[in-house]
Coordinates of C-alpha atoms in Angstrom, one line a residue:
K22 CA 30.2 -0.8 -13.5
G23 CA 29.7 2.7 -14.7
V24 CA 27.6 4.9 -12.6
E25 CA 28.8 7.5 -10.2
V26 CA 26.4 7.0 -7.5
K27 CA 26.7 9.5 -4.7
G28 CA 25.2 8.3 -1.7
Y29 CA 21.5 6.3 -1.1
L30 CA 18.9 6.9 1.0
V31 CA 17.8 4.0 3.9
W32 CA 13.6 4.0 4.8
S33 CA 13.8 4.4 7.5
F34 CA 17.1 4.4 9.7
M35 CA 15.0 3.4 13.1
D36 CA 11.3 1.7 13.2
N37 CA 9.0 4.3 13.6
F38 CA 5.1 5.0 12.5
E39 CA 3.7 4.4 9.4
W40 CA 0.6 6.7 9.1
A41 CA -0.6 3.9 6.8
F42 CA -0.1 1.0 9.2
G43 CA 0.9 3.1 12.2
Y44 CA 3.4 1.2 14.3
A45 CA 2.2 -2.1 12.4
K46 CA 5.5 -2.1 10.0
R47 CA 9.0 -1.9 11.0
F48 CA 10.6 -0.3 8.4
G49 CA 13.8 0.1 9.9
I50 CA 17.4 -1.1 9.8
V51 CA 17.8 -0.5 13.4
R52 CA 14.9 -1.9 15.5
V53 CA 13.8 0.1 18.1
D54 CA 11.6 -1.4 21.3
F55 CA 8.9 0.9 21.8
D56 CA 7.9 0.0 25.1
T57 CA 11.6 1.0 26.5
Q58 CA 13.0 2.5 23.1
E59 CA 15.7 0.2 23.8
R60 CA 18.2 0.2 19.7
T61 CA 19.0 -3.0 17.8
L62 CA 21.0 -3.4 15.0
K63 CA 19.7 -5.2 12.7
K64 CA 20.8 -8.0 9.8
S65 CA 19.9 -4.9 7.1
A66 CA 21.6 -2.3 9.3
N67 CA 25.7 -4.9 9.2
I68 CA 25.1 -4.9 5.9
F69 CA 24.9 -1.2 5.1
Q70 CA 27.8 -0.8 7.3
T71 CA 30.2 -3.0 5.7
L72 CA 29.2 -1.1 2.3
A73 CA 30.4 1.5 4.0
K74 CA 33.1 0.5 5.4
E75 CA 34.3 -1.1 2.1
N76 CA 32.9 0.8 -0.6
K77 CA 31.1 -2.6 -1.9
L78 CA 27.6 -4.3 -2.6
K79 CA 27.6 -7.7 -1.3
V80 CA 24.5 -10.1 -2.7
P81 CA 23.7 -13.5 -2.2
S82 CA 23.3 -15.7 -5.0
R83 CA 20.4 -16.9 -3.1
V84 CA 19.1 -13.3 -2.6
L85 CA 19.5 -12.2 -6.2
A86 CA 17.5 -15.4 -7.0
L87 CA 14.5 -14.2 -4.9
S88 CA 15.1 -10.0 -6.2
E89 CA 13.4 -7.8 -9.3
F90 CA 17.2 -7.3 -9.9
I91 CA 17.7 -6.9 -14.2
P92 CA 21.3 -5.5 -14.8
F93 CA 21.0 -1.7 -16.6
N94 CA 20.8 -2.0 -19.7
G95 CA 21.1 -6.0 -19.8
R96 CA 19.7 -8.4 -19.3
L97 CA 20.6 -11.4 -16.1
E98 CA 22.7 -14.2 -19.1
D99 CA 22.7 -16.9 -15.7
T100 CA 19.6 -18.1 -14.6
A101 CA 20.8 -19.8 -11.7
V102 CA 19.9 -16.2 -10.6
A103 CA 17.5 -15.1 -12.8
P104 CA 14.7 -12.9 -11.6
K105 CA 11.5 -15.0 -10.3
K106 CA 8.6 -13.0 -11.1
L107 CA 5.9 -13.8 -8.5
A108 CA 2.1 -14.3 -10.3
R109 CA 0.4 -11.7 -10.1
P110 CA -3.7 -13.3 -7.9
Q111 CA -6.2 -14.8 -10.1
L112 CA -10.1 -12.9 -8.7
S113 CA -12.9 -14.9 -10.2
I114 CA -16.2 -14.1 -10.5
D115 CA -18.1 -15.2 -7.2
D116 CA -14.7 -14.0 -5.0
A117 CA -15.0 -10.6 -7.2
K118 CA -18.0 -9.9 -5.9
G119 CA -17.3 -11.0 -2.4
M120 CA -14.4 -9.1 -1.8
L121 CA -16.8 -5.7 -3.1
K122 CA -19.9 -7.0 -0.6
E123 CA -17.2 -6.7 2.5
F124 CA -16.7 -3.4 0.9
C125 CA -19.6 -1.8 1.4
S126 CA -20.5 -3.3 4.1
K127 CA -17.7 -1.9 5.8
Y128 CA -17.7 1.5 3.8
E129 CA -21.6 2.1 5.2
D130 CA -20.4 1.8 8.3
Q131 CA -21.4 5.6 10.0
N132 CA -18.4 5.2 11.4
F133 CA -15.8 5.4 7.9
Q134 CA -18.8 7.7 6.7
D135 CA -18.7 10.8 9.5
R136 CA -14.8 10.3 8.8
M137 CA -14.2 10.1 5.2
V138 CA -16.8 13.7 5.6
Q139 CA -14.9 15.5 7.7
C140 CA -11.7 14.6 4.9
F141 CA -13.9 16.7 2.4
Q142 CA -14.9 20.0 5.3
Q143 CA -11.0 20.2 5.7
F144 CA -10.9 19.5 2.0
L145 CA -13.1 23.0 1.1
I146 CA -11.1 24.7 3.5
H147 CA -7.5 23.4 2.2
N148 CA -8.9 23.0 -1.0
D149 CA -5.4 19.8 -0.9
E150 CA -5.6 17.5 -4.0
M151 CA -3.3 15.3 -2.9
Q152 CA -3.4 15.9 1.4
L153 CA -7.1 14.5 0.4
L154 CA -5.7 11.5 -2.1
K155 CA -3.8 11.0 1.5
E156 CA -6.5 10.9 4.1
R157 CA -9.2 9.4 2.3
R158 CA -7.0 6.5 1.1
R159 CA -5.5 6.4 4.8
L160 CA -9.1 5.7 6.2
C161 CA -9.8 3.3 3.2
M162 CA -5.9 1.1 4.4
P163 CA -7.4 -0.6 7.5
I164 CA -10.3 -2.2 5.8
Q165 CA -8.7 -3.1 2.3
A166 CA -5.5 -4.4 4.4
E167 CA -8.2 -6.5 6.4
I168 CA -10.5 -8.0 3.3
I169 CA -7.8 -8.4 0.0
P170 CA -5.7 -11.5 1.7
K171 CA -8.8 -13.8 2.1
Y172 CA -8.0 -13.2 -1.7
G173 CA -4.1 -13.2 -1.8
F174 CA -3.5 -10.3 -2.2
E175 CA -1.5 -8.3 -0.2
P176 CA -2.6 -6.1 2.7
T177 CA -0.3 -3.2 1.0
T178 CA -0.6 0.1 -1.6
H179 CA 0.7 -2.2 -4.1
G180 CA -1.6 -4.8 -2.8
V181 CA -4.6 -2.3 -3.2
S182 CA -3.9 -1.8 -6.9
Q183 CA -4.1 -4.7 -7.9
V184 CA -7.1 -5.4 -7.0
Q185 CA -8.2 -2.0 -8.5
A186 CA -6.7 -3.1 -12.1
A187 CA -8.2 -6.7 -11.5
L188 CA -11.7 -5.1 -10.6
T189 CA -12.0 -3.1 -13.5
A190 CA -11.0 -6.3 -15.7
P191 CA -13.5 -6.2 -18.9
R192 CA -13.5 -9.9 -17.7
L193 CA -14.9 -8.9 -14.5
T194 CA -16.8 -5.5 -15.6
E195 CA -18.8 -7.2 -17.8
D196 CA -20.9 -8.2 -14.9
P197 CA -23.8 -6.2 -13.8
D198 CA -23.2 -6.7 -10.2
I199 CA -20.0 -6.4 -10.0
R200 CA -20.1 -3.4 -12.5
Q201 CA -23.4 -2.3 -10.3
M202 CA -20.9 -2.8 -6.5
N203 CA -18.1 -0.7 -8.2
H204 CA -20.3 2.2 -8.8
Y205 CA -21.5 2.1 -5.7
V206 CA -18.1 1.6 -4.0
V207 CA -16.7 5.1 -5.2
Y208 CA -20.1 6.0 -3.8
L209 CA -19.7 5.6 -0.7
T210 CA -15.6 6.5 -0.8
G211 CA -16.0 9.6 -2.5
E212 CA -19.4 10.9 -4.5
M213 CA -21.5 10.7 -0.6
P214 CA -19.7 12.2 1.4
K215 CA -18.3 14.7 -0.9
A216 CA -21.7 16.0 -1.5
K217 CA -22.4 15.9 3.0
A218 CA -20.0 17.7 3.2
A219 CA -20.6 20.0 0.4
E220 CA -24.1 20.2 2.3
G221 CA -22.9 21.2 5.1
A222 CA -20.8 23.8 4.1
T223 CA -23.9 25.6 2.4
V224 CA -26.4 24.9 5.6

């Protein structure tokens, strides 16, 4: 009420190739068969079709209850449809050490290191820090998506952010082994390939 919505951009219209997940994630409201290129409307497409026709969004109570929706400048009074917050996964010291050991092992891989060095070499050319960040994420994400679900985190950028917050919490960083492995992960994914790229540039 009181908000004049001029338009809404759906991401995305069709399933496509995602830079972080390839063809594994399907965000489109139209399903694409990548072998035949056949397009099929999903339920979400029908919802937006009805929305466009009736200029009205109908959200079932069951869906609303599972969402994080809160009315602008207000709160839900009906406890039957109150938003439910998912509990953030917690890491024990042993789990944190196990996860970090897996990260270190994967990041030490020579193929990963070679590709990370290439990222920093390209950065020396284009000097675009945002592009460097994207490329580093692109290389790290497949490894992170393989490891973090074992410890209860979703294999998404949001899950990675939760892992980073958990691993740097004082409760865990008081442990010298965790603190050391955290530094080693930073070294493997940043400091070491950056130094190697600089060495190559001066040869």
